[in-house]
Structure formats: structure tokens, C-alpha cells
mmCIF file of C-alpha atoms in Angstrom:
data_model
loop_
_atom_site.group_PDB
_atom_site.id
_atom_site.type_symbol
_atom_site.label_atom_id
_atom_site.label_comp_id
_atom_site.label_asym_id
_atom_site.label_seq_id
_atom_site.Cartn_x
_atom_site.Cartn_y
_atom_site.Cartn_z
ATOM 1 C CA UNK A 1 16.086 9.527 30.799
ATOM 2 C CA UNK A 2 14.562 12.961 31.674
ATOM 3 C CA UNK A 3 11.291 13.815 31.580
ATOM 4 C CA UNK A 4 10.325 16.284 29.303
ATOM 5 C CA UNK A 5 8.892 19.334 30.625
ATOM 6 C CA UNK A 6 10.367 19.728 33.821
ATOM 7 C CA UNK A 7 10.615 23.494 33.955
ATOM 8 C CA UNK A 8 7.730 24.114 30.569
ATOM 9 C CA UNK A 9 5.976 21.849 28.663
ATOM 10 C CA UNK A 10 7.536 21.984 25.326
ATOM 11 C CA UNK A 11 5.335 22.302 21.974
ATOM 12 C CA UNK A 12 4.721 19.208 19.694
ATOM 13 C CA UNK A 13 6.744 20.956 17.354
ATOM 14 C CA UNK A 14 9.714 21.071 19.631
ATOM 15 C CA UNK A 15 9.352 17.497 20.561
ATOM 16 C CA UNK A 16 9.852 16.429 17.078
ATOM 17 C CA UNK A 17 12.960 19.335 16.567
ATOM 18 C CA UNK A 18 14.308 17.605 19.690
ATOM 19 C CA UNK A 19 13.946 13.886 17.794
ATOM 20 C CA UNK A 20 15.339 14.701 14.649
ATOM 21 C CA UNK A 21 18.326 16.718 16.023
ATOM 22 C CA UNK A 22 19.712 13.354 18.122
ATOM 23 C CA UNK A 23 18.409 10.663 14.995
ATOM 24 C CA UNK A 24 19.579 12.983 12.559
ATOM 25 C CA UNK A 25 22.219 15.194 13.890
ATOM 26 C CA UNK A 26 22.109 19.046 12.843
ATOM 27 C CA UNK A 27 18.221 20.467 12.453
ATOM 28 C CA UNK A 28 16.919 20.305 9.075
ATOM 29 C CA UNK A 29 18.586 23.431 7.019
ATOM 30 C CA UNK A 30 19.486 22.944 3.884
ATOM 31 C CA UNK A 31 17.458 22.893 0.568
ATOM 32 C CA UNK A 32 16.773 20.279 -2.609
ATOM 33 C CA UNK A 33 19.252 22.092 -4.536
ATOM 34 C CA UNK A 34 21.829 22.629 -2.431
ATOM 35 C CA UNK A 35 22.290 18.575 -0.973
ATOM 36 C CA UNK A 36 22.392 17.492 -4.815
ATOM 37 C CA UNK A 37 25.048 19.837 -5.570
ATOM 38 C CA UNK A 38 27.085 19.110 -2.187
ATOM 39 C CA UNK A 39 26.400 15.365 -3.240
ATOM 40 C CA UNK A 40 27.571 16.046 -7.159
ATOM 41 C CA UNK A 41 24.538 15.141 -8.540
ATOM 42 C CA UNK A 42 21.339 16.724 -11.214
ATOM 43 C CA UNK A 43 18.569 17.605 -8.667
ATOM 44 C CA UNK A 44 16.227 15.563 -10.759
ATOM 45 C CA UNK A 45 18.206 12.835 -9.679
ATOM 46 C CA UNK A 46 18.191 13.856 -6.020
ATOM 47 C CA UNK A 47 14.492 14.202 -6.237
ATOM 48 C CA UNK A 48 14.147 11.108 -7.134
ATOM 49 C CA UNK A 49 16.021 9.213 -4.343
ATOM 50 C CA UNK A 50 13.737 11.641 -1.736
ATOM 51 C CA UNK A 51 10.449 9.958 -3.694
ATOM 52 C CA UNK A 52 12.072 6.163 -3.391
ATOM 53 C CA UNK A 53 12.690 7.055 0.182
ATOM 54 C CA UNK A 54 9.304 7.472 0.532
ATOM 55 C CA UNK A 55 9.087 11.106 1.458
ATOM 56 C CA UNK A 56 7.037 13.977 -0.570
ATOM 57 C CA UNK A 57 7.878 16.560 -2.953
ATOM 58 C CA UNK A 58 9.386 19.955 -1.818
ATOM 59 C CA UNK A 59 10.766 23.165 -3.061
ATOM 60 C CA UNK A 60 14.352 23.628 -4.550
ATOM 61 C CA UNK A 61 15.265 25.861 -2.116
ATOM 62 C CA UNK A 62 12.980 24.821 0.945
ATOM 63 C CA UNK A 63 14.730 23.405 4.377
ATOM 64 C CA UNK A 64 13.950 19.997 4.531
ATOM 65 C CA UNK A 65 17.025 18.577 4.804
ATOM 66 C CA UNK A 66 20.336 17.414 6.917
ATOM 67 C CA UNK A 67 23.764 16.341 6.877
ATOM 68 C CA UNK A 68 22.518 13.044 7.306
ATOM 69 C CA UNK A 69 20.386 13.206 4.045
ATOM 70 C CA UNK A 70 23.153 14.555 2.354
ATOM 71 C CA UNK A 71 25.954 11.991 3.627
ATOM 72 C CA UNK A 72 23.455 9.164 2.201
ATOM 73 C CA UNK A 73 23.020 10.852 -1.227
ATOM 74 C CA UNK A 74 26.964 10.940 -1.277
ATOM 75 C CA UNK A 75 27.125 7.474 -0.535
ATOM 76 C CA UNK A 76 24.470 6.568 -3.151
ATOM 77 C CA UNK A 77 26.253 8.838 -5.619
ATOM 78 C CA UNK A 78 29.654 7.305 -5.033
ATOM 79 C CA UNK A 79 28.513 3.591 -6.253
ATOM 80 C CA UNK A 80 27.178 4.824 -8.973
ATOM 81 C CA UNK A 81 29.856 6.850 -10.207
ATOM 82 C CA UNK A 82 31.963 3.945 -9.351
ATOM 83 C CA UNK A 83 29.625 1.671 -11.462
ATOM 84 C CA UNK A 84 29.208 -0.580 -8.901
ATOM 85 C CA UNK A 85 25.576 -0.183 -9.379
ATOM 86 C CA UNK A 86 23.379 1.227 -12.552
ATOM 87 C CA UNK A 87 21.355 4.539 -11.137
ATOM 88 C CA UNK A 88 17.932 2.325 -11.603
ATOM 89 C CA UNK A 89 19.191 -0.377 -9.194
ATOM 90 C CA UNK A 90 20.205 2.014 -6.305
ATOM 91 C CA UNK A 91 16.699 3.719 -6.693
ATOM 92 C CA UNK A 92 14.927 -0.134 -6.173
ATOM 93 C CA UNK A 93 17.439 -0.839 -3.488
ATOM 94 C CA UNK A 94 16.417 2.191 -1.834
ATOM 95 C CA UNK A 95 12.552 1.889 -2.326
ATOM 96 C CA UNK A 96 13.046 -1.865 -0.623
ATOM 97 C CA UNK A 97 14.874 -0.097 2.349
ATOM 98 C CA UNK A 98 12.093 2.899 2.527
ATOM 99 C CA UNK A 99 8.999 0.351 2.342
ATOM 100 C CA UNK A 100 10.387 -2.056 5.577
ATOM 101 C CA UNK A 101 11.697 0.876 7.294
ATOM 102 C CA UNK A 102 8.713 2.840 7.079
ATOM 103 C CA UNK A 103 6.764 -0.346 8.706
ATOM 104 C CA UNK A 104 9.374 -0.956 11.176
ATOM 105 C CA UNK A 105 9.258 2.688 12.393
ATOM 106 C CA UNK A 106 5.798 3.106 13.214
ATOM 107 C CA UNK A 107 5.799 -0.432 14.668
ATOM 108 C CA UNK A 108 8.919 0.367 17.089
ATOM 109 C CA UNK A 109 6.964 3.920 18.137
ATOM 110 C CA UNK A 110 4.306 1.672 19.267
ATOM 111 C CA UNK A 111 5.492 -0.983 20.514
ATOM 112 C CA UNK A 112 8.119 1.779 22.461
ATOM 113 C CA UNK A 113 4.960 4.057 23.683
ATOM 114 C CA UNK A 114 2.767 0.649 24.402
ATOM 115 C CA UNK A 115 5.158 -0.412 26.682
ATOM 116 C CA UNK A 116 5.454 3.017 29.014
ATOM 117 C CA UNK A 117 2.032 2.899 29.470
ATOM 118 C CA UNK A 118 0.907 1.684 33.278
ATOM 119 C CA UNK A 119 -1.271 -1.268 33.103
ATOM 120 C CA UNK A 120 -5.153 -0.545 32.936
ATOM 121 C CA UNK A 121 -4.970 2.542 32.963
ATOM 122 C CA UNK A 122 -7.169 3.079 29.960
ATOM 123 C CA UNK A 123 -9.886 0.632 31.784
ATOM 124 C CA UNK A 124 -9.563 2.802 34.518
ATOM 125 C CA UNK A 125 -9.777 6.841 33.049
ATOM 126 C CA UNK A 126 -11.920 5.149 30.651
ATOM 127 C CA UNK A 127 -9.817 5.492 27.140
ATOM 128 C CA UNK A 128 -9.508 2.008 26.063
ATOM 129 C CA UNK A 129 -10.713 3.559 22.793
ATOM 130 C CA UNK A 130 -7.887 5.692 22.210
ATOM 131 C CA UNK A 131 -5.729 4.329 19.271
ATOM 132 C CA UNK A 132 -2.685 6.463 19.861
ATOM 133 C CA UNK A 133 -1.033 7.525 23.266
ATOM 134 C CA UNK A 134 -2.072 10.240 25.140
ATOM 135 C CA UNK A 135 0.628 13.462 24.522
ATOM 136 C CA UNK A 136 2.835 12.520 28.232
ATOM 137 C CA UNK A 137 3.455 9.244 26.923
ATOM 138 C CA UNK A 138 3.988 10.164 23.226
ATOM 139 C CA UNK A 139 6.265 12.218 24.561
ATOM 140 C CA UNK A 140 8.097 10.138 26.796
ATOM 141 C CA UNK A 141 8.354 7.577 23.699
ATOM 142 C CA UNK A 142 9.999 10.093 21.452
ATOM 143 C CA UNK A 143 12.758 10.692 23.887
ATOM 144 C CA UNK A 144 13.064 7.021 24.567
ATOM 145 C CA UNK A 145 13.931 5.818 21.010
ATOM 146 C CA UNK A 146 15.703 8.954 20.380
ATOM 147 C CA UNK A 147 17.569 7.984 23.006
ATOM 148 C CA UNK A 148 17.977 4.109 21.867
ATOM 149 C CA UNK A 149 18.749 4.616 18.652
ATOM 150 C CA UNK A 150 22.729 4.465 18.672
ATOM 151 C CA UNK A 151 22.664 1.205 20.924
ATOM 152 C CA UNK A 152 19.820 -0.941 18.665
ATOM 153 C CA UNK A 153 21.242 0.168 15.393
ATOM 154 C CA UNK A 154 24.025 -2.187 15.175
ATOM 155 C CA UNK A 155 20.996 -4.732 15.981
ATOM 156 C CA UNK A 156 18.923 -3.760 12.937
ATOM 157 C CA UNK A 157 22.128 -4.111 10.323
ATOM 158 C CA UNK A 158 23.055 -7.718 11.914
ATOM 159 C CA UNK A 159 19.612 -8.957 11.605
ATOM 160 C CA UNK A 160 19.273 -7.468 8.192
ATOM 161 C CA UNK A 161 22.776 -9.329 7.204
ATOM 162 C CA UNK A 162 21.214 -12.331 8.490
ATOM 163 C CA UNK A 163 18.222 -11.952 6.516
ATOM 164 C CA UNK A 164 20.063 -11.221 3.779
ATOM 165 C CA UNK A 165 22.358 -14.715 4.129
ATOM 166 C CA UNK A 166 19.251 -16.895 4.037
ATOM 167 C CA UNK A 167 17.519 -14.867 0.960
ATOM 168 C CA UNK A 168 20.991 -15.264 -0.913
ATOM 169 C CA UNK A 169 21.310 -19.224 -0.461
ATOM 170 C CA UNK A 170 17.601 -19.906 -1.382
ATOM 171 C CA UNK A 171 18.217 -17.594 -4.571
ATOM 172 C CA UNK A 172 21.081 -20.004 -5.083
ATOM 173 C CA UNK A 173 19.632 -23.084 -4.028
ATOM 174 C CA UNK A 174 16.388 -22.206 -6.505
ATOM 175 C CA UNK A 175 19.176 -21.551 -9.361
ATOM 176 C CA UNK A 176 20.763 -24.810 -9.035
ATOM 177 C CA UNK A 177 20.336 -26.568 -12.314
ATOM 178 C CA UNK A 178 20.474 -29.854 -10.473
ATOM 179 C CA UNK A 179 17.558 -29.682 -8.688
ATOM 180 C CA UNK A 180 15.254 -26.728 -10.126
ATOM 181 C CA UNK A 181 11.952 -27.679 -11.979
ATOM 182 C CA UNK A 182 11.103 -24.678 -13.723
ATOM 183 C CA UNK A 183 13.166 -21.902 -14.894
ATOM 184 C CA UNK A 184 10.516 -19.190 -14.525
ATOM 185 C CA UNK A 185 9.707 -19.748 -10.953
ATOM 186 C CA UNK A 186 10.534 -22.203 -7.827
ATOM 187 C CA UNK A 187 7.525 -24.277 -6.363
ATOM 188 C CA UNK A 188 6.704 -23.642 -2.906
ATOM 189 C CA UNK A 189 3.998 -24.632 -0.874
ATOM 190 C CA UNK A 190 1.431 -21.484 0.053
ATOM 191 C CA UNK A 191 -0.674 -21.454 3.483
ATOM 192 C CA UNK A 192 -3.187 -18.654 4.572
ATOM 193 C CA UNK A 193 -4.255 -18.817 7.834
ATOM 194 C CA UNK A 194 -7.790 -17.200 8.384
ATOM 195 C CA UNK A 195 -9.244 -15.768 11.907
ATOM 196 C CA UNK A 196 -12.689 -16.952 12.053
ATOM 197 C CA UNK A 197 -15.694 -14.773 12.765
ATOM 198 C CA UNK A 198 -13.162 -11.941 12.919
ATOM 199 C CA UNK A 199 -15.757 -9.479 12.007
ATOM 200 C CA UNK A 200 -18.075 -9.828 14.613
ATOM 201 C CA UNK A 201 -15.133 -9.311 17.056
ATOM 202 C CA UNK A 202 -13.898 -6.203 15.637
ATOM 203 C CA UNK A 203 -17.444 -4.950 16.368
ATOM 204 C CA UNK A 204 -17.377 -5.626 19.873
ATOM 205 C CA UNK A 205 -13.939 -4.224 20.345
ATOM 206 C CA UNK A 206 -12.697 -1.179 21.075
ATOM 207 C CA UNK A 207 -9.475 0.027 18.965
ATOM 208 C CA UNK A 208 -7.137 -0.584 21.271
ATOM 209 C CA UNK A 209 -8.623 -3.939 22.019
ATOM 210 C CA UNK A 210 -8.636 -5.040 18.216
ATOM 211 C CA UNK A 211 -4.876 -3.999 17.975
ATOM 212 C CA UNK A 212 -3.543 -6.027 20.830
ATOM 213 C CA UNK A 213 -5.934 -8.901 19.187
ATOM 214 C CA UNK A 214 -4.093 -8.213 15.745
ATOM 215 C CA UNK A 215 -0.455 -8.075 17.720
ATOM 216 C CA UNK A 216 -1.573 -11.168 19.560
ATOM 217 C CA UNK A 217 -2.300 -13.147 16.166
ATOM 218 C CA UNK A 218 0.860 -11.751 14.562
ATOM 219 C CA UNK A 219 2.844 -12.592 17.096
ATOM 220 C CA UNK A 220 1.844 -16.373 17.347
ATOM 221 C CA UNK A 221 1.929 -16.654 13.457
ATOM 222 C CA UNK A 222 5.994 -15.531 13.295
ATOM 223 C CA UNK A 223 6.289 -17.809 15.971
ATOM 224 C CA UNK A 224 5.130 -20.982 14.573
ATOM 225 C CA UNK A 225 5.696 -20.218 11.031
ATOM 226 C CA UNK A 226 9.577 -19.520 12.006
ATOM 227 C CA UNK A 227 10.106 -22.542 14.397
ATOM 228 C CA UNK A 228 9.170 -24.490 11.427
ATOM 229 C CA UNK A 229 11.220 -22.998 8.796
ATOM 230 C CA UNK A 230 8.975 -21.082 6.942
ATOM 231 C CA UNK A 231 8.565 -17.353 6.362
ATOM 232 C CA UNK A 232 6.101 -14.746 6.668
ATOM 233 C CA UNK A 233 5.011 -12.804 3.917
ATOM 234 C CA UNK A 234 2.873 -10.509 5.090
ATOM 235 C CA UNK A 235 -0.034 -10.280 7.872
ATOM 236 C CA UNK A 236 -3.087 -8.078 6.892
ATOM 237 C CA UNK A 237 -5.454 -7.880 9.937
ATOM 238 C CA UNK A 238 -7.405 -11.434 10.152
ATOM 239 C CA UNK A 239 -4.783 -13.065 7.765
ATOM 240 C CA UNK A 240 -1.674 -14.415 7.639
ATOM 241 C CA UNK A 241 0.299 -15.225 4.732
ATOM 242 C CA UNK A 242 3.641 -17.560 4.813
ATOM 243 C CA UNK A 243 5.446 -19.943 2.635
ATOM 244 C CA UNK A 244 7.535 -23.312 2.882
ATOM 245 C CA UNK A 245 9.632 -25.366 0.469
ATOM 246 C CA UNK A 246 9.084 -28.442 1.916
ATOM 247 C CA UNK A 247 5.186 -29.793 2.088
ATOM 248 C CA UNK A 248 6.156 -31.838 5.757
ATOM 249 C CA UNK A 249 7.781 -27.993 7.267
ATOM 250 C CA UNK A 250 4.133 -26.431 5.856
ATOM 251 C CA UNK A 251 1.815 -28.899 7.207
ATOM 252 C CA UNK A 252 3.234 -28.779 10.901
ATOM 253 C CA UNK A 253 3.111 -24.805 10.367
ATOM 254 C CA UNK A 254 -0.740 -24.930 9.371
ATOM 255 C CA UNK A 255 -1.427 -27.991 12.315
ATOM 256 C CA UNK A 256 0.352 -26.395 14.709
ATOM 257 C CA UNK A 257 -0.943 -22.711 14.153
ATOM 258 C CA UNK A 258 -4.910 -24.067 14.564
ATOM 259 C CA UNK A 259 -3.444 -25.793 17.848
ATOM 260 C CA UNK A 260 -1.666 -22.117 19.121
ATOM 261 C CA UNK A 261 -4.928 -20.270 18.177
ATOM 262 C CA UNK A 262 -7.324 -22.753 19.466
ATOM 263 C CA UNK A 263 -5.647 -22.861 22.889
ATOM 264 C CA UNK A 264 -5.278 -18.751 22.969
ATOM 265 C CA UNK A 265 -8.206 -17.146 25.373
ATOM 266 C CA UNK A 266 -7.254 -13.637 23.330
ATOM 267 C CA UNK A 267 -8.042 -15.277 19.884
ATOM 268 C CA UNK A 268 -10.618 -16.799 17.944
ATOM 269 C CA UNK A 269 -10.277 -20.161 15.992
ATOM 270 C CA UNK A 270 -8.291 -20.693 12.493
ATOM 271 C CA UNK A 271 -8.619 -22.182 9.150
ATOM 272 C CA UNK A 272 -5.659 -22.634 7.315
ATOM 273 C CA UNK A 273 -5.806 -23.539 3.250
ATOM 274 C CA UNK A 274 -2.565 -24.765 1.879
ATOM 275 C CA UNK A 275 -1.921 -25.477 -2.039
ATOM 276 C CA UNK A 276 1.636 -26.493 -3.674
ATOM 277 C CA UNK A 277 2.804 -25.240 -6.807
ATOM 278 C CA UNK A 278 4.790 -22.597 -8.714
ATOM 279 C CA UNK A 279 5.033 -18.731 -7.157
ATOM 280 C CA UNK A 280 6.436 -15.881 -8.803
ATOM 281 C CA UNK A 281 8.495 -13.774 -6.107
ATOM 282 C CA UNK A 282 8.655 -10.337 -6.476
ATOM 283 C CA UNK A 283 9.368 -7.102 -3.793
ATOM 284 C CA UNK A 284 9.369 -9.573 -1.209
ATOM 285 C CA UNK A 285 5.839 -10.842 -2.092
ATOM 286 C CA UNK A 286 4.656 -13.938 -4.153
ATOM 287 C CA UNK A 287 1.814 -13.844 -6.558
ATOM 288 C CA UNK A 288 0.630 -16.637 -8.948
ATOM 289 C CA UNK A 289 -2.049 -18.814 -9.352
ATOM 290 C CA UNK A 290 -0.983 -21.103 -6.421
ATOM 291 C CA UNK A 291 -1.167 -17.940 -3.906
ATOM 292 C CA UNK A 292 -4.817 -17.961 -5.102
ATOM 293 C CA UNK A 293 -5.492 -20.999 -5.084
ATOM 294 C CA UNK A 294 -4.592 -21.152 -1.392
ATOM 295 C CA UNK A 295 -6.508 -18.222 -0.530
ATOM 296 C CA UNK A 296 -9.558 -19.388 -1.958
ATOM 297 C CA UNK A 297 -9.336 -22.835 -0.504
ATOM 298 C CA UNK A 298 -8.951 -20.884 3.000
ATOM 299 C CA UNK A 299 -12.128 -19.403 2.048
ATOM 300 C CA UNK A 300 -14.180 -22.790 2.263
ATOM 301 C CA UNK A 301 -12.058 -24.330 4.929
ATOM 302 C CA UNK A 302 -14.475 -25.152 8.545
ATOM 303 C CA UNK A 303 -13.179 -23.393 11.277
ATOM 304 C CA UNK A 304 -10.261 -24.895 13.254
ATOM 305 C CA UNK A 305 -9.066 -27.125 9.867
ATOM 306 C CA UNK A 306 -6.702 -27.599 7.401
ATOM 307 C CA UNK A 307 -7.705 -28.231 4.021
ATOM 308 C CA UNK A 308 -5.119 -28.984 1.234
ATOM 309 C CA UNK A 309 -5.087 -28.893 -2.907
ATOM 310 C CA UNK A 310 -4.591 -32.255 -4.376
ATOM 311 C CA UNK A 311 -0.736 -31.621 -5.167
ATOM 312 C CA UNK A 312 -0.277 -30.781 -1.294
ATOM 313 C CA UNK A 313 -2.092 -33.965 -0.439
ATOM 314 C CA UNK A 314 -0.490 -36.239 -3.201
ATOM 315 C CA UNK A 315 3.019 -34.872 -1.817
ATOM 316 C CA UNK A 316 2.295 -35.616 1.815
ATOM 317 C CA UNK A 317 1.406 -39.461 1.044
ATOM 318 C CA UNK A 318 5.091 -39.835 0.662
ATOM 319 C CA UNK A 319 6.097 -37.949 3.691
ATOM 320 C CA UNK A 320 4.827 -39.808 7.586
ATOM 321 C CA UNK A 321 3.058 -38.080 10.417
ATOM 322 C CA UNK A 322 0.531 -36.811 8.373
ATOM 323 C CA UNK A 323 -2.663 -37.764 6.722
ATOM 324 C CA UNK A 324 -4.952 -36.170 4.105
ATOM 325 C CA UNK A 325 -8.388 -37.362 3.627
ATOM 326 C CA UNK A 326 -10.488 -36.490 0.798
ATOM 327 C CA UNK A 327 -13.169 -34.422 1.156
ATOM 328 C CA UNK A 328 -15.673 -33.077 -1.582
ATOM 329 C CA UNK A 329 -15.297 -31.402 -4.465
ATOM 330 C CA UNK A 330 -15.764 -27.330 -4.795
ATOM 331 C CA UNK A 331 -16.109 -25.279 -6.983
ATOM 332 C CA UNK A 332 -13.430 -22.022 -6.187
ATOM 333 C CA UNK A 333 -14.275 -18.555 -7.766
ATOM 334 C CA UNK A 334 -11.362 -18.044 -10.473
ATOM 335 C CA UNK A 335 -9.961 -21.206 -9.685
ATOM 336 C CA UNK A 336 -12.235 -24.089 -11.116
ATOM 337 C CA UNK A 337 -13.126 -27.137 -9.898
ATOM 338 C CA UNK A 338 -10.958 -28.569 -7.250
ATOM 339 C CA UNK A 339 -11.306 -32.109 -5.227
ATOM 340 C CA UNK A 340 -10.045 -30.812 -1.461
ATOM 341 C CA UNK A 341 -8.033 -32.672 1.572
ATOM 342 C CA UNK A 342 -8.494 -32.479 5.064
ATOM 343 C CA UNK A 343 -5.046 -32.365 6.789
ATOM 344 C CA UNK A 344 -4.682 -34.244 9.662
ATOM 345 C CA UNK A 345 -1.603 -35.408 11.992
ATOM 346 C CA UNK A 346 -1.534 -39.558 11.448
ATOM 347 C CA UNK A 347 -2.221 -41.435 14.647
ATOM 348 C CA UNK A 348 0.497 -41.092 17.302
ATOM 349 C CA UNK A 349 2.880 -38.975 15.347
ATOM 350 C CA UNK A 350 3.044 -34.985 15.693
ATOM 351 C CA UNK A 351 4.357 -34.482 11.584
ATOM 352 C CA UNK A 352 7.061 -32.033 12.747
ATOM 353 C CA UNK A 353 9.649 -30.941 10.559
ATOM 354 C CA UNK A 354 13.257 -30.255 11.022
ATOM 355 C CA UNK A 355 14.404 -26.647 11.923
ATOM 356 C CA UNK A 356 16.116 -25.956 8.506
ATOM 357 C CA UNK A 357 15.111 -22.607 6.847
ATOM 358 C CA UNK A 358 12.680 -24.160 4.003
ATOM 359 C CA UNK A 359 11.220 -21.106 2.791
#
């Protein structure tokens, strides 16, 4: 790779002129107007692919755009004119694309510019407060996954087609008549996991200290949530959201991720509330009253426990390596009264699951 600035140190401006032109072929030069005419369709219609994407409003006539852009809005065009899907379903389709690409982009630049930086050298020139890179290594980064691009594409579609394969046979598997329960939503079992005390941390960190916390935590939570055949929902900061089908595949998840956290130096403990019921699924979330339930519970959960809802512990009393044990009754804001169950392995067993996808 060469290093930018060699002979003069090129302008931010150029930097990104530089990115765009080798992820998006030819510079930006054509207007609103003219890609929805090149693509055959109304420009309202080609303004409203650029909002799903994610991007802002611009002028008819302005240069924001590329052969790339307008290759896609072909493509887009083409199955709907070929009524292979309605207009509002390519617009969803493409605001589910925009939403995980826009996270996985700004996680790749810094996980990308992270990685060129020499170790301690922020301890060192004293800027272990800086949250972004400093501009050598931003600019370094750019070039980088400008240059990657081509070879980790293929990467991104075949994990995405994998993803895809598992959502498709638990859509199936929750549409079975044989074995579904409810017609208006599957039951799953819900688990938060909570960093403890997170708040006094953050104050004693510095920024880029708190994020390699936050990657730390993430990192371990996809780890032992996946090796047990659960999924990830989302992680925001301190908290970790994931579900499981099966109550045995949850419990080890929620055990097993006090365990990892206890025995990290980085991290502080975790409490982990689980609660079993119906979930409504929707953009790749869940919502419902058991998603509250469990975050509540969390809420009241000691550090370094598990405490389950009385569904969760009735279900485990059929399954071995596990115990629940009764503990008092709460009251939970928006919730009601609920009787709550410490989670516990049983006496030599470890509880662990098999490694089917349960989520």
C-alpha cells in the first residue's frame, strides 16, 4: 500500500475523492434527475430510495451521484417492473440493508484505523483521550479499506446468505402448525446481561479507554451467546440483549457470560435477568412484554447472578444441569408483582446446551 503524501500531503477533501473513486468507481457527477431518468423511473421515486438508503436530501440537478448509484437504482427498478417485488417492499428491503450497513461501516473504519495504530502510543504522546485517529492514520485507514474492498466483499454477501439461511428456517420452523403455540408470535426466552457499576467506570475512563471496555464486553457477549445458539439483538453500551428458543441453550448463555465477565481483568461483573414468554419480532428487534419483563428483572438482579421469571424457572425443572431457587418476591415497575429465581448450575453438571442455532 502507499503512503499517502509522499511528494504533498493531500487535503481531507482529496482523501475522501480518492475513496469514493476506487469504492465507487467514476467521481460523483451526475444529478437527482438525471440517475432516475437513466434508471426509468419518477424522481420522487428515486428520492425516495436515496432517503431508505439512509442518505439526505439534495437538489435535482446537484452532483451527488455515480454510476454505481445509478446501476443499483436500475437494478431496484428492474424487479419492480418485473413484479417480482411491490415498490413498498424494495424500499423496506433497502432501509434493512442501509441500517446494518451504516453500522458495519463505521465499525470496519475503526476497527481498520484501530488496528494501524502502534501500541501505546497514545499513553506515550499523551492522547489516550482522543476518540478518533489522528489525520496520518485516518488516512492510512481510508486507503486500506479502499484498497480491501474488492477482496472482503465476496465475504460480506456469503455471511449475509448464511444469515439469511438460519433466519429463513426459524421463520419456517415458527410457522409450523405442528409445533407453534401462538399464531401472533413465537415464545422465546429473553436475557439482558447488565455491566455492573458501569457508571462509575465510565467516569474514570478516558474515551478511548471506555470504547475498548465496550468492544471488550461486545466481543465476549457474541462469543458466548453464539457458542450456545443464541443470537444477539443488539448491544447498547453496558447492555447486552440476546435471545434463545430453548430455556437449557439460554441458561448456559446467562451462566456462562457471568463466568467470562467475572474472570475478565478489562471488565466489571454481570447480572443477567432472563424471562420466557411470547416476543413480537420486528426490523430485526423483539419487543413485548417478555423483553420487559427481562429487563426489569435485570434491574434487581445482585451483581454476578442470574435471576429468572417463574416460567423460565418452571421450564428448567424439566431440563438437568440446572437449578432455580426461589428467591423473594418484587415488585417490577410496569410489570407487577413477580416471585423471582436464582439460576444456578446443579451440583457437578455444567447445564450446557447443544450447538444447534436455537434462536
Amino acid at each position: 500500500m502507499s503512503t499517502p503524501g509522499e511528494d504533498a500531503t493531500p487535503t481531507t477533501a482529496e482523501l475522501a475523492e480518492r475513496a469514493e473513486r476506487a469504492l465507487l468507481g467514476r467521481q460523483a457527477s451526475m444529478g437527482r434527475r438525471e440517475v432516475s431518468e437513466g434508471a426509468g423511473v419518477e424522481p420522487a421515486t428515486a428520492r425516495r430510495f436515496w432517503h431508505a438508503m439512509g442518505f439526505q436530501n439534495v437538489e435535482d440537478d446537484e452532483a451527488m451521484f455515480t454510476e454505481a448509484d445509478l446501476e443499483a437504482l436500475r437494478r431496484v427498478a428492474r424487479l419492480i417492473r418485473d413484479d417480482e417485488v411491490s415498490e413498498e417492499l424494495a424500499l423496506g428491503m433497502t432501509r434493512a440493508f442501509a441500517r446494518t450497513a451504516d453500522r458495519l461501516a463505521v465499525w470496519q473504519t475503526q476497527l481498520v484505523a484501530e488496528s494501524l495504530e502502534s501500541p501505546g502510543t497514545e499513553e506515550v504522546e499523551g492522547r489516550d483521550s482522543r476518540s478518533v485517529p489522528e489525520p496520518r492514520i485516518a488516512a492510512d485507514a481510508a486507503a486500506l479499506l479502499a484498497e480491501l474492498a474488492d477482496d472482503v466483499e465476496p465475504l460480506l454477501v456469503y455471511v449475509w446468505r448464511r444469515h439469511l439461511t438460519n433466519a429463513i428456517s426459524r421463520m419456517l420452523a415458527d410457522a409450523d402448525p405442528a409445533v407453534r403455540w401462538d399464531p401472533s408470535a413465537p415464545y422465546r426466552v429473553v436475557g439482558f446481561a447488565d455491566l455492573v457499576s458501569f457508571t462509575s467506570f465510565v467516569r474514570r475512563m478516558s474515551e478511548r479507554q471506555l470504547a475498548r471496555l465496550v468492544q471488550r464486553f461486545e466481543l465476549l457477549a457474541s462469543d458466548v451467546v453464539t457458542e450456545h445458539g443464541g443470537r444477539v439483538i443488539k448491544t447498547v453500551g453496558d447492555e447486552v440483549l440476546f435471545v434463545h428458543k430453548e430455556v437449557a441453550g439460554a441458561a448456559a448463555i446467562a451462566l456462562d457470560l457471568v463466568d467470562a465477565m467475572g474472570e475478565d481483568e478489562l471488565l466489571p461483573p454481570v447480572r443477567v435477568g432472563l424471562a420466557h414468554g411470547r416476543v413480537v419480532s420486528r426490523l430485526g428487534d423483539v419487543f413485548g412484554l417478555t423483553v420487559n419483563k427481562a429487563s426489569r428483572i435485570t434491574a434487581v438482579t445482585p451483581s454476578g447472578k442470574v435471576y429468572v421469571d417463574d416460567d423460565m424457572a418452571h421450564l428448567l425443572g424439566e431440563v438437568s444441569g440446572f437449578t432455580a431457587t426461589e428467591r423473594r418476591r418484587r415488585m417490577l415497575r410496569g410489570i407487577g408483582v413477580l416471585t423471582l429465581h436464582e439460576l444456578r448450575r446443579a451440583p457437578g453438571g455444567r447445564g450446557l446446551t447443544s450447538r444447534e442455532d436455537g434462536a
